[in-house]
């Protein structure tokens, strides 16, 4: 599960009672399960990687002949793979799975208030360092290029 892709994702520790089973199950075993909470039919949905966010607005790139233009969409229900498009597209529209920098430059700029910036900054501090920040980087490899202990299997020397 990835909370970066879906900040609305909720994970819960759950205890269940199983009816008779032939599978060897022991106390303390863990499992990854999905609980179907809704089944939507007759909805327009696209892969989640088709959606780009700018502030509170969401966009997809709709193909128009040999070009593609950003189209603002309203999102509905989603799962790990697909997101419902509640408005902004119609059946038969083709959308791009990914966009290059030239297309991304077409996304409209979004005005963000100082309060929103302060709120996002506070959220970032709670989450920890960003992946590309200096504090979040892995340490550099040692000059030898090795990333493990020296051969011989002994403990590393202490200075």
One Martini backbone bead per residue (centre of mass of N, CA, C, O) as a GRO file, in nm:
protein
  159
    1UNK     BB    1   0.100   0.033   0.016
    2UNK     BB    2   0.030   0.391  -0.081
    3UNK     BB    3   0.004   0.711   0.055
    4UNK     BB    4   0.111   0.889  -0.180
    5UNK     BB    5  -0.113   0.800  -0.389
    6UNK     BB    6  -0.324   0.766  -0.122
    7UNK     BB    7  -0.420   0.970   0.137
    8UNK     BB    8  -0.707   0.810   0.197
    9UNK     BB    9  -0.580   0.575   0.308
   10UNK     BB   10  -0.679   0.292   0.511
   11UNK     BB   11  -0.544   0.122   0.796
   12UNK     BB   12  -0.623  -0.196   0.967
   13UNK     BB   13  -0.644  -0.377   1.240
   14UNK     BB   14  -0.768  -0.720   1.223
   15UNK     BB   15  -1.011  -0.940   1.345
   16UNK     BB   16  -1.085  -1.285   1.269
   17UNK     BB   17  -1.329  -1.541   1.189
   18UNK     BB   18  -1.297  -1.872   1.096
   19UNK     BB   19  -1.395  -2.107   0.937
   20UNK     BB   20  -1.349  -2.379   0.813
   21UNK     BB   21  -1.015  -2.505   0.719
   22UNK     BB   22  -0.742  -2.642   0.526
   23UNK     BB   23  -0.564  -2.428   0.605
   24UNK     BB   24  -0.276  -2.337   0.760
   25UNK     BB   25  -0.358  -2.177   1.069
   26UNK     BB   26  -0.216  -1.934   1.287
   27UNK     BB   27  -0.150  -1.762   1.538
   28UNK     BB   28  -0.027  -1.448   1.398
   29UNK     BB   29  -0.100  -1.445   1.132
   30UNK     BB   30  -0.086  -1.302   0.810
   31UNK     BB   31  -0.273  -1.081   0.581
   32UNK     BB   32  -0.382  -0.993   0.256
   33UNK     BB   33  -0.670  -0.786   0.207
   34UNK     BB   34  -0.989  -0.735   0.050
   35UNK     BB   35  -1.267  -0.512   0.085
   36UNK     BB   36  -1.576  -0.502  -0.041
   37UNK     BB   37  -1.779  -0.196  -0.046
   38UNK     BB   38  -1.808  -0.168  -0.366
   39UNK     BB   39  -2.001  -0.182  -0.684
   40UNK     BB   40  -1.940  -0.047  -0.991
   41UNK     BB   41  -2.152   0.051  -1.259
   42UNK     BB   42  -2.144   0.239  -1.528
   43UNK     BB   43  -1.849   0.375  -1.535
   44UNK     BB   44  -1.604   0.616  -1.565
   45UNK     BB   45  -1.261   0.503  -1.612
   46UNK     BB   46  -0.918   0.542  -1.506
   47UNK     BB   47  -0.610   0.533  -1.466
   48UNK     BB   48  -0.435   0.684  -1.215
   49UNK     BB   49  -0.188   0.785  -1.406
   50UNK     BB   50  -0.377   0.999  -1.573
   51UNK     BB   51  -0.372   1.182  -1.319
   52UNK     BB   52  -0.354   1.537  -1.255
   53UNK     BB   53  -0.242   1.770  -1.009
   54UNK     BB   54  -0.365   2.111  -0.921
   55UNK     BB   55  -0.419   2.131  -0.642
   56UNK     BB   56  -0.770   2.087  -0.639
   57UNK     BB   57  -0.713   1.995  -0.930
   58UNK     BB   58  -0.806   1.779  -1.207
   59UNK     BB   59  -0.633   1.594  -1.475
   60UNK     BB   60  -0.639   1.518  -1.822
   61UNK     BB   61  -0.525   1.383  -2.133
   62UNK     BB   62  -0.680   1.455  -2.429
   63UNK     BB   63  -0.724   1.328  -2.726
   64UNK     BB   64  -0.666   1.530  -3.043
   65UNK     BB   65  -0.558   1.348  -3.249
   66UNK     BB   66  -0.218   1.461  -3.242
   67UNK     BB   67  -0.315   1.573  -2.972
   68UNK     BB   68  -0.313   1.719  -2.632
   69UNK     BB   69  -0.540   1.809  -2.365
   70UNK     BB   70  -0.634   1.953  -2.088
   71UNK     BB   71  -0.877   1.814  -1.851
   72UNK     BB   72  -1.110   1.876  -1.633
   73UNK     BB   73  -1.183   1.671  -1.344
   74UNK     BB   74  -1.407   1.464  -1.167
   75UNK     BB   75  -1.382   1.265  -0.893
   76UNK     BB   76  -1.431   0.951  -0.761
   77UNK     BB   77  -1.397   0.656  -0.719
   78UNK     BB   78  -1.135   0.427  -0.589
   79UNK     BB   79  -0.838   0.246  -0.647
   80UNK     BB   80  -0.529   0.125  -0.719
   81UNK     BB   81  -0.599   0.159  -1.051
   82UNK     BB   82  -0.877   0.326  -1.042
   83UNK     BB   83  -1.076   0.615  -1.157
   84UNK     BB   84  -1.344   0.801  -1.137
   85UNK     BB   85  -1.531   0.992  -1.380
   86UNK     BB   86  -1.779   1.222  -1.315
   87UNK     BB   87  -1.636   1.463  -1.486
   88UNK     BB   88  -1.509   1.574  -1.833
   89UNK     BB   89  -1.594   1.306  -1.968
   90UNK     BB   90  -1.652   1.072  -2.233
   91UNK     BB   91  -1.734   0.823  -2.395
   92UNK     BB   92  -1.437   0.756  -2.603
   93UNK     BB   93  -1.231   0.897  -2.476
   94UNK     BB   94  -0.889   0.976  -2.501
   95UNK     BB   95  -0.612   0.899  -2.289
   96UNK     BB   96  -0.321   0.954  -2.130
   97UNK     BB   97  -0.084   0.785  -1.936
   98UNK     BB   98   0.133   1.004  -2.024
   99UNK     BB   99   0.345   1.300  -1.979
  100UNK     BB  100   0.525   1.542  -2.094
  101UNK     BB  101   0.661   1.848  -2.046
  102UNK     BB  102   0.499   1.988  -2.268
  103UNK     BB  103   0.221   1.909  -2.149
  104UNK     BB  104   0.256   2.001  -1.851
  105UNK     BB  105   0.274   2.309  -1.934
  106UNK     BB  106  -0.052   2.322  -1.988
  107UNK     BB  107  -0.105   2.345  -1.711
  108UNK     BB  108  -0.255   2.521  -1.488
  109UNK     BB  109  -0.227   2.755  -1.276
  110UNK     BB  110  -0.228   2.786  -0.913
  111UNK     BB  111  -0.372   2.944  -0.657
  112UNK     BB  112  -0.207   2.994  -0.341
  113UNK     BB  113  -0.239   3.036  -0.027
  114UNK     BB  114  -0.077   3.093   0.264
  115UNK     BB  115  -0.241   2.884   0.427
  116UNK     BB  116  -0.189   2.642   0.241
  117UNK     BB  117   0.118   2.646   0.261
  118UNK     BB  118   0.131   2.608   0.568
  119UNK     BB  119  -0.023   2.337   0.571
  120UNK     BB  120   0.177   2.182   0.389
  121UNK     BB  121   0.425   2.222   0.564
  122UNK     BB  122   0.312   2.073   0.811
  123UNK     BB  123   0.268   1.804   0.668
  124UNK     BB  124   0.565   1.757   0.586
  125UNK     BB  125   0.678   1.745   0.876
  126UNK     BB  126   0.511   1.492   0.961
  127UNK     BB  127   0.630   1.299   0.726
  128UNK     BB  128   0.900   1.417   0.650
  129UNK     BB  129   1.129   1.373   0.436
  130UNK     BB  130   1.193   1.404   0.130
  131UNK     BB  131   1.324   1.216  -0.120
  132UNK     BB  132   1.498   1.488  -0.242
  133UNK     BB  133   1.622   1.552   0.015
  134UNK     BB  134   1.894   1.567   0.208
  135UNK     BB  135   1.760   1.417   0.460
  136UNK     BB  136   1.650   1.165   0.256
  137UNK     BB  137   1.914   1.059   0.183
  138UNK     BB  138   2.149   0.855   0.116
  139UNK     BB  139   2.436   0.759   0.178
  140UNK     BB  140   2.725   0.751   0.063
  141UNK     BB  141   2.955   0.581  -0.069
  142UNK     BB  142   3.230   0.458  -0.020
  143UNK     BB  143   3.533   0.498  -0.173
  144UNK     BB  144   3.541   0.183  -0.253
  145UNK     BB  145   3.218   0.105  -0.318
  146UNK     BB  146   3.132  -0.034  -0.078
  147UNK     BB  147   2.828  -0.171   0.108
  148UNK     BB  148   2.993  -0.368   0.286
  149UNK     BB  149   3.168  -0.569   0.440
  150UNK     BB  150   3.446  -0.696   0.481
  151UNK     BB  151   3.618  -0.947   0.430
  152UNK     BB  152   3.597  -1.228   0.687
  153UNK     BB  153   3.336  -1.166   0.893
  154UNK     BB  154   3.398  -0.950   1.075
  155UNK     BB  155   3.403  -0.696   1.263
  156UNK     BB  156   3.408  -0.383   1.264
  157UNK     BB  157   3.606  -0.138   1.321
  158UNK     BB  158   3.686   0.071   1.587
  159UNK     BB  159   3.799   0.400   1.655
   0.00000   0.00000   0.00000
